[in-house]
Amino acid sequence: RDAQESRGLGDVYKRQTSPIDQLSPTRQVVVGVQYLFVAFGATVLVPLLVGLDPSAALFSAGIGTLIFHLVTKGKVPIFLGSSFAFIAPIVSATELYGLSGALLGIAGVAFVYFVMSALIKLFGTKFINRLFPEVVIGPVIMLIGLSLSSSAVKMAEENWPLAAISLATAIVVTLYGRGLIKLIPIFCGIIVGYLVDLIFFDIDFSGIEAAGWFSLPQLTFPEKFSWAPIIYMIPVAIAPVIEHIGDIYVVNSVTGKNFVKDPGLHRTMLGDGLACLVASFLGGPPVTTYSEVTGAMSLTKVTAPRVLRISAVTAIVFSMIGKVSAFLKSIDTAILGGIMLLLFGTIAGAGINNLLNSRVNLSSSRNIVIISVTLTTGIGGAVLSMGRFTLGGIGLSAIIAVLLNLILPETEADRRPKEQ
């Protein structure tokens, strides 16, 4: 049914989409760079927040996107960028295992994608709905946003006026922006905040002056193998995996094609997993499908996978321009904090929206128990320790949500909203 709905919605876009053959090579490059511009702000924000090189993130995004297109036979118009879902887990894993250990842990995320790819190939997607219904996914998504709210405030309070201006810009663009501008509130907030910082405060340009025009990304490789960070990161992949499935259906509707069947959801999942694995060994954050770029495609009507590959190559080129990386590192912490105040709240709101739109019965005692325990253990910082192994944060809460959903008896009344 979902595939039929995707094809039906896609017919509207399909009639309006510009065939790639009608675009000149110059136009293809322009659109490809434009798509990267849409994803740029969010892609470089993640490494800046977790202590990684933004150039490494751009490099990983470009390489990961090309890997994804190779695995999916070049049929799916997707761009992969740094995922916000992994900010809190990477920060926590870095505190426990060091930055090298956190990067190794990303391999655990890739493992989840590989397992899901195999299961989807064998059984289809029905089992996912059993393991990860909306009553599980909703609170987990909320935790992704809420778990770092204190960090956002601490960063913003270093310069509240600067943070407020960045935040206000992002809000105005979100509410009143038009066209492609509406898709890049983070980028706009950073640019305006940077200009205000330049005029009224102080920016250290020494790093930019010292940086060369050509410079390879600062790649950070895992130093030694350990199962602990890998196991720590595995539960964190639950929400991105479900988000990936939703993104593919959205791309279906935008393009008028059914990528769930051809090349297959198992291939798109495998492509995401391989991209995450490569990112972990290149010193970049995990990369996943970017719905912002999908939104840009719906506006431009250019959905050719070749254009997204141009975006990927452009990201790789940008990652090798030393001045770009130095500029990104010169952004004031308060600017990032202001953006985070909106960003993390928006993610939490998306979790609430997930519960409401999926019509989860919030009058059900069973559902309230699952949501409540998931949120309190996550926000409260519950940690499970066994010897040298430690599991906490979003990962532990996600496992608790899945187990409660499987263990607690469910009635027909729990599955549908209470009648008014």
XYZ file of C-alpha atoms in Angstrom:
420
model
C 0.000 0.000 0.000
C 2.809 2.407 0.898
C 4.491 1.738 -2.414
C 1.242 2.405 -4.292
C 0.742 5.667 -2.394
C 4.320 6.683 -3.180
C 3.792 6.059 -6.873
C 0.497 7.953 -6.799
C 1.984 10.994 -5.107
C 4.997 10.772 -7.342
C 2.948 11.072 -10.515
C 2.408 14.742 -9.678
C 6.147 15.361 -9.435
C 7.014 13.088 -12.337
C 5.076 15.245 -14.791
C 6.955 18.323 -13.595
C 10.444 16.895 -13.234
C 13.073 18.060 -15.701
C 14.753 15.139 -17.486
C 18.511 15.223 -16.949
C 19.109 15.067 -20.693
C 17.460 18.492 -21.043
C 19.979 20.079 -18.667
C 23.300 21.361 -19.969
C 26.456 20.131 -18.185
C 26.846 23.605 -16.682
C 23.283 23.540 -15.344
C 23.859 20.079 -13.862
C 26.927 21.351 -12.009
C 25.067 24.435 -10.757
C 22.181 22.337 -9.409
C 24.607 19.826 -7.885
C 26.494 22.573 -6.029
C 23.155 24.053 -4.975
C 22.127 20.750 -3.395
C 25.407 20.639 -1.465
C 24.728 24.192 -0.301
C 21.406 22.991 1.176
C 23.173 20.252 3.157
C 26.367 22.181 3.914
C 25.392 23.940 7.139
C 24.042 20.847 8.866
C 26.832 18.615 7.567
C 29.630 20.766 9.017
C 27.738 21.632 12.213
C 27.872 18.062 13.537
C 31.693 17.707 13.489
C 32.087 21.187 14.994
C 29.925 20.091 17.940
C 31.614 16.738 18.576
C 35.239 17.756 18.057
C 35.890 16.390 14.562
C 37.374 18.146 11.554
C 34.573 19.646 9.374
C 36.646 18.905 6.276
C 36.681 15.232 7.249
C 32.878 15.378 7.483
C 32.595 16.873 3.998
C 35.022 14.262 2.667
C 33.095 11.437 4.361
C 29.784 12.803 3.048
C 31.126 12.893 -0.513
C 32.722 9.447 -0.381
C 29.708 7.999 1.439
C 27.295 9.365 -1.166
C 29.337 7.865 -4.002
C 29.430 4.499 -2.193
C 25.665 4.660 -1.710
C 25.137 5.303 -5.430
C 27.447 2.419 -6.310
C 25.545 -0.009 -4.075
C 22.140 1.179 -5.347
C 23.239 0.894 -8.996
C 23.161 4.650 -9.440
C 19.355 4.703 -9.391
C 18.444 6.507 -6.147
C 18.844 10.331 -5.944
C 20.171 10.562 -2.398
C 22.827 12.702 -0.704
C 24.329 11.468 2.563
C 25.415 13.945 5.241
C 26.308 14.124 8.936
C 23.444 12.913 11.115
C 22.263 14.892 14.158
C 21.077 11.648 15.741
C 24.672 10.793 16.632
C 25.757 14.057 18.282
C 24.882 13.047 21.842
C 26.133 9.441 21.491
C 29.486 10.582 20.029
C 29.939 13.134 22.818
C 29.146 10.502 25.454
C 31.287 7.824 23.791
C 34.200 10.269 23.563
C 33.999 10.855 27.324
C 34.049 7.102 27.952
C 36.390 5.781 25.277
C 38.121 8.803 23.772
C 37.569 10.222 20.292
C 39.275 7.254 18.651
C 36.980 4.860 20.516
C 33.901 6.874 19.539
C 34.880 6.622 15.873
C 35.341 2.881 16.243
C 31.894 2.716 17.795
C 30.384 4.029 14.568
C 31.214 0.621 13.119
C 28.464 -0.680 15.412
C 26.006 1.625 13.632
C 27.117 0.150 10.305
C 26.582 -3.351 11.712
C 22.940 -2.525 12.508
C 22.406 -1.306 8.945
C 23.946 -4.519 7.584
C 21.702 -6.709 9.764
C 18.599 -4.703 8.812
C 19.529 -4.942 5.147
C 19.743 -8.734 5.393
C 16.472 -9.028 7.347
C 14.619 -6.789 4.885
C 15.961 -8.879 2.021
C 14.667 -12.040 3.710
C 11.415 -10.922 5.373
C 10.432 -7.511 3.998
C 9.650 -4.544 6.288
C 6.803 -5.946 8.425
C 9.062 -7.120 11.242
C 10.418 -3.568 11.633
C 6.957 -2.319 12.510
C 6.790 -4.966 15.223
C 10.153 -4.105 16.772
C 10.030 -0.348 16.272
C 6.454 0.979 16.300
C 5.795 4.686 16.678
C 5.412 4.408 20.451
C 9.099 3.370 20.520
C 10.479 5.655 17.833
C 8.710 8.825 19.056
C 10.327 9.077 22.513
C 13.715 7.967 21.154
C 13.667 10.825 18.640
C 12.660 13.204 21.442
C 15.672 12.075 23.462
C 18.017 12.811 20.574
C 17.035 16.463 20.859
C 16.604 16.762 24.614
C 19.779 14.982 25.701
C 22.028 17.828 24.559
C 19.804 20.755 25.547
C 22.084 21.661 28.449
C 25.095 21.712 26.125
C 23.294 24.154 23.833
C 22.625 26.515 26.736
C 26.235 26.322 27.955
C 27.547 27.194 24.490
C 25.035 30.020 24.003
C 25.717 31.625 27.386
C 29.310 32.404 26.340
C 27.832 35.308 24.350
C 24.051 35.543 24.662
C 23.588 38.510 22.273
C 25.463 36.684 19.501
C 23.601 33.442 20.205
C 20.253 35.260 20.200
C 20.947 36.874 16.819
C 21.888 33.525 15.261
C 18.825 31.898 16.800
C 16.516 34.698 15.640
C 17.873 34.475 12.090
C 17.296 30.740 11.934
C 13.746 31.192 13.290
C 12.892 33.943 10.779
C 14.190 31.860 7.861
C 12.268 28.826 9.107
C 9.003 30.770 9.400
C 9.194 33.218 6.511
C 11.814 31.881 4.103
C 10.817 30.989 0.557
C 12.134 28.433 -1.890
C 15.618 27.076 -1.249
C 16.299 29.710 1.428
C 13.691 28.066 3.665
C 15.708 24.838 3.511
C 18.899 26.355 4.950
C 17.994 28.084 8.247
C 21.120 26.677 9.941
C 23.399 28.041 7.224
C 21.695 31.450 7.318
C 21.922 31.620 11.111
C 25.643 30.854 11.033
C 26.373 33.414 8.288
C 24.430 36.250 9.961
C 25.926 35.391 13.358
C 29.402 35.395 11.850
C 28.861 38.824 10.246
C 27.610 40.271 13.544
C 30.590 38.725 15.323
C 32.864 40.319 12.729
C 31.330 43.800 13.173
C 30.725 44.002 16.925
C 32.952 41.394 18.527
C 36.301 39.762 17.807
C 37.187 36.940 15.429
C 40.599 35.300 15.377
C 41.613 35.127 11.709
C 45.092 33.735 12.386
C 43.990 30.195 11.612
C 42.497 31.244 8.280
C 45.615 33.232 7.351
C 47.924 30.340 8.242
C 45.861 27.706 6.395
C 46.875 26.767 2.867
C 44.475 26.818 -0.027
C 45.040 23.131 -0.626
C 44.983 20.865 2.382
C 43.952 17.251 2.892
C 41.220 16.648 5.496
C 42.439 15.899 9.007
C 41.528 12.230 9.179
C 41.318 10.570 12.588
C 41.602 6.792 12.618
C 40.614 4.368 15.392
C 43.789 3.479 17.283
C 42.888 0.098 18.697
C 40.033 -2.380 18.490
C 37.564 -2.703 21.358
C 34.069 -4.176 21.507
C 32.869 -1.747 24.200
C 32.331 1.388 22.046
C 30.886 -0.716 19.220
C 28.268 -2.270 21.492
C 27.628 1.137 23.044
C 26.705 2.633 19.662
C 24.554 -0.235 18.330
C 21.240 0.797 19.991
C 21.702 4.377 18.789
C 21.147 3.262 15.187
C 17.492 2.366 15.795
C 16.063 5.829 15.069
C 18.242 6.542 11.976
C 17.344 3.159 10.507
C 13.644 3.942 10.749
C 14.268 7.459 9.458
C 16.083 5.972 6.469
C 13.025 3.930 5.521
C 10.821 7.014 5.740
C 13.253 9.025 3.617
C 13.224 6.419 0.865
C 9.423 6.544 0.692
C 9.596 10.346 0.482
C 12.088 10.093 -2.379
C 9.677 7.658 -4.027
C 6.926 10.248 -3.944
C 9.167 13.057 -5.214
C 10.517 11.088 -8.163
C 7.467 8.991 -9.053
C 9.510 5.790 -8.803
C 9.532 2.852 -6.409
C 13.039 2.453 -5.028
C 11.757 0.085 -2.340
C 11.456 -2.495 -5.139
C 14.187 -1.326 -7.514
C 17.004 -1.384 -6.537
C 15.418 -2.481 -3.237
C 15.241 -1.168 0.311
C 17.865 -3.707 1.342
C 20.324 -2.072 -1.061
C 19.644 1.462 0.180
C 20.080 0.238 3.756
C 23.332 -1.499 2.815
C 24.556 1.659 1.094
C 23.925 3.717 4.225
C 25.720 1.122 6.345
C 28.811 1.022 4.160
C 28.931 4.830 4.118
C 28.818 4.890 7.941
C 31.563 2.263 8.135
C 33.839 4.221 5.800
C 33.130 7.430 7.753
C 34.250 5.739 10.972
C 37.636 4.963 9.440
C 38.029 8.421 7.894
C 37.431 10.418 11.047
C 34.010 11.712 10.054
C 30.628 11.457 11.796
C 28.094 8.848 10.593
C 26.435 9.873 7.352
C 22.791 9.158 6.546
C 20.178 10.170 3.967
C 19.431 13.887 3.964
C 15.762 14.864 3.741
C 16.756 18.540 3.283
C 18.200 17.698 -0.127
C 15.074 15.717 -0.962
C 13.070 18.856 -0.201
C 15.307 20.824 -2.552
C 14.673 18.262 -5.282
C 10.928 18.714 -4.918
C 11.407 22.455 -5.516
C 13.807 22.306 -8.467
C 12.191 19.209 -10.042
C 15.696 17.911 -10.794
C 15.869 14.390 -9.386
C 18.589 12.797 -11.515
C 21.027 10.714 -9.425
C 23.870 12.081 -11.558
C 23.310 15.554 -10.095
C 23.618 14.186 -6.546
C 26.919 12.570 -7.538
C 28.066 16.024 -8.645
C 27.146 17.237 -5.145
C 29.261 14.445 -3.679
C 32.296 15.303 -5.796
C 31.880 18.988 -4.897
C 31.885 18.071 -1.188
C 35.153 16.184 -1.664
C 36.686 19.177 -3.468
C 35.568 21.571 -0.717
C 37.081 19.265 1.919
C 40.501 19.801 0.341
C 40.366 23.604 0.483
C 42.225 24.457 3.684
C 40.737 27.940 3.950
C 37.226 26.478 4.130
C 38.091 24.247 7.075
C 39.878 27.099 8.878
C 36.907 29.400 8.335
C 34.523 26.849 9.824
C 36.757 26.417 12.872
C 36.740 30.196 13.454
C 32.976 30.271 14.074
C 32.230 31.440 17.626
C 30.900 28.797 20.006
C 27.966 31.036 20.946
C 26.790 31.110 17.314
C 26.644 27.330 17.301
C 24.903 27.367 20.682
C 22.190 29.675 19.381
C 21.569 27.388 16.419
C 21.482 24.356 18.707
C 18.760 25.898 20.879
C 16.448 25.702 17.882
C 17.872 22.567 16.334
C 17.649 20.243 19.316
C 14.214 21.553 20.232
C 13.089 20.912 16.669
C 14.309 17.322 16.863
C 12.399 16.817 20.119
C 9.331 18.344 18.455
C 9.709 15.887 15.580
C 9.423 13.053 18.086
C 6.200 14.533 19.479
C 4.928 15.042 15.940
C 5.704 11.400 15.192
C 3.507 10.286 18.082
C 0.629 12.573 17.102
C 0.671 11.948 13.346
C 0.887 8.191 13.809
C -2.169 8.461 16.091
C -0.550 6.675 19.028
C -3.139 6.210 21.752
C -1.842 8.461 24.516
C -4.754 7.406 26.728
C -3.357 3.872 26.832
C -1.620 3.058 30.111
C 0.700 0.689 28.259
C 1.834 3.361 25.809
C 2.266 5.944 28.574
C 4.490 3.503 30.494
C 6.737 2.949 27.458
C 7.038 6.665 26.690
C 7.540 7.678 30.324
C 10.221 5.138 31.206
C 12.065 5.777 27.939
C 12.185 9.532 28.539
C 13.060 9.434 32.241
C 15.903 6.929 31.856
C 17.316 8.915 28.937
C 17.011 12.425 30.352
C 17.914 11.252 33.855
C 21.178 9.738 32.614
C 20.584 6.086 33.554
C 23.674 3.928 33.008
C 24.042 0.149 32.945
C 27.527 -1.100 33.881
C 28.870 -4.644 33.703
C 32.577 -4.805 34.350
C 34.293 -2.508 31.862
C 31.215 -2.360 29.638
C 28.949 0.656 30.067
C 25.681 1.445 28.299
C 23.686 4.600 28.859
C 21.986 7.566 27.265
C 19.932 7.164 24.119
C 21.286 3.665 23.483
C 20.075 2.252 26.802
C 16.744 4.073 26.551
C 16.169 2.741 23.033
C 16.734 -0.829 24.230
C 14.386 -0.264 27.177
C 11.708 1.055 24.802
C 12.019 -1.967 22.489
C 11.924 -4.454 25.380
C 8.917 -2.811 27.036
C 7.068 -2.852 23.727
C 7.762 -6.566 23.294
C 7.087 -7.579 26.901
C 4.037 -5.534 27.913
C 0.782 -7.121 26.704
C -0.951 -5.112 24.006
C -4.694 -4.963 23.416
C -6.631 -3.727 20.426
C -7.499 -0.583 22.405
C -3.768 0.174 22.779
C -3.310 0.131 19.003
C -5.823 2.842 18.188
C -6.643 6.274 19.613
C -9.349 6.463 22.209
C -12.628 7.522 20.656
C -13.791 11.003 21.623
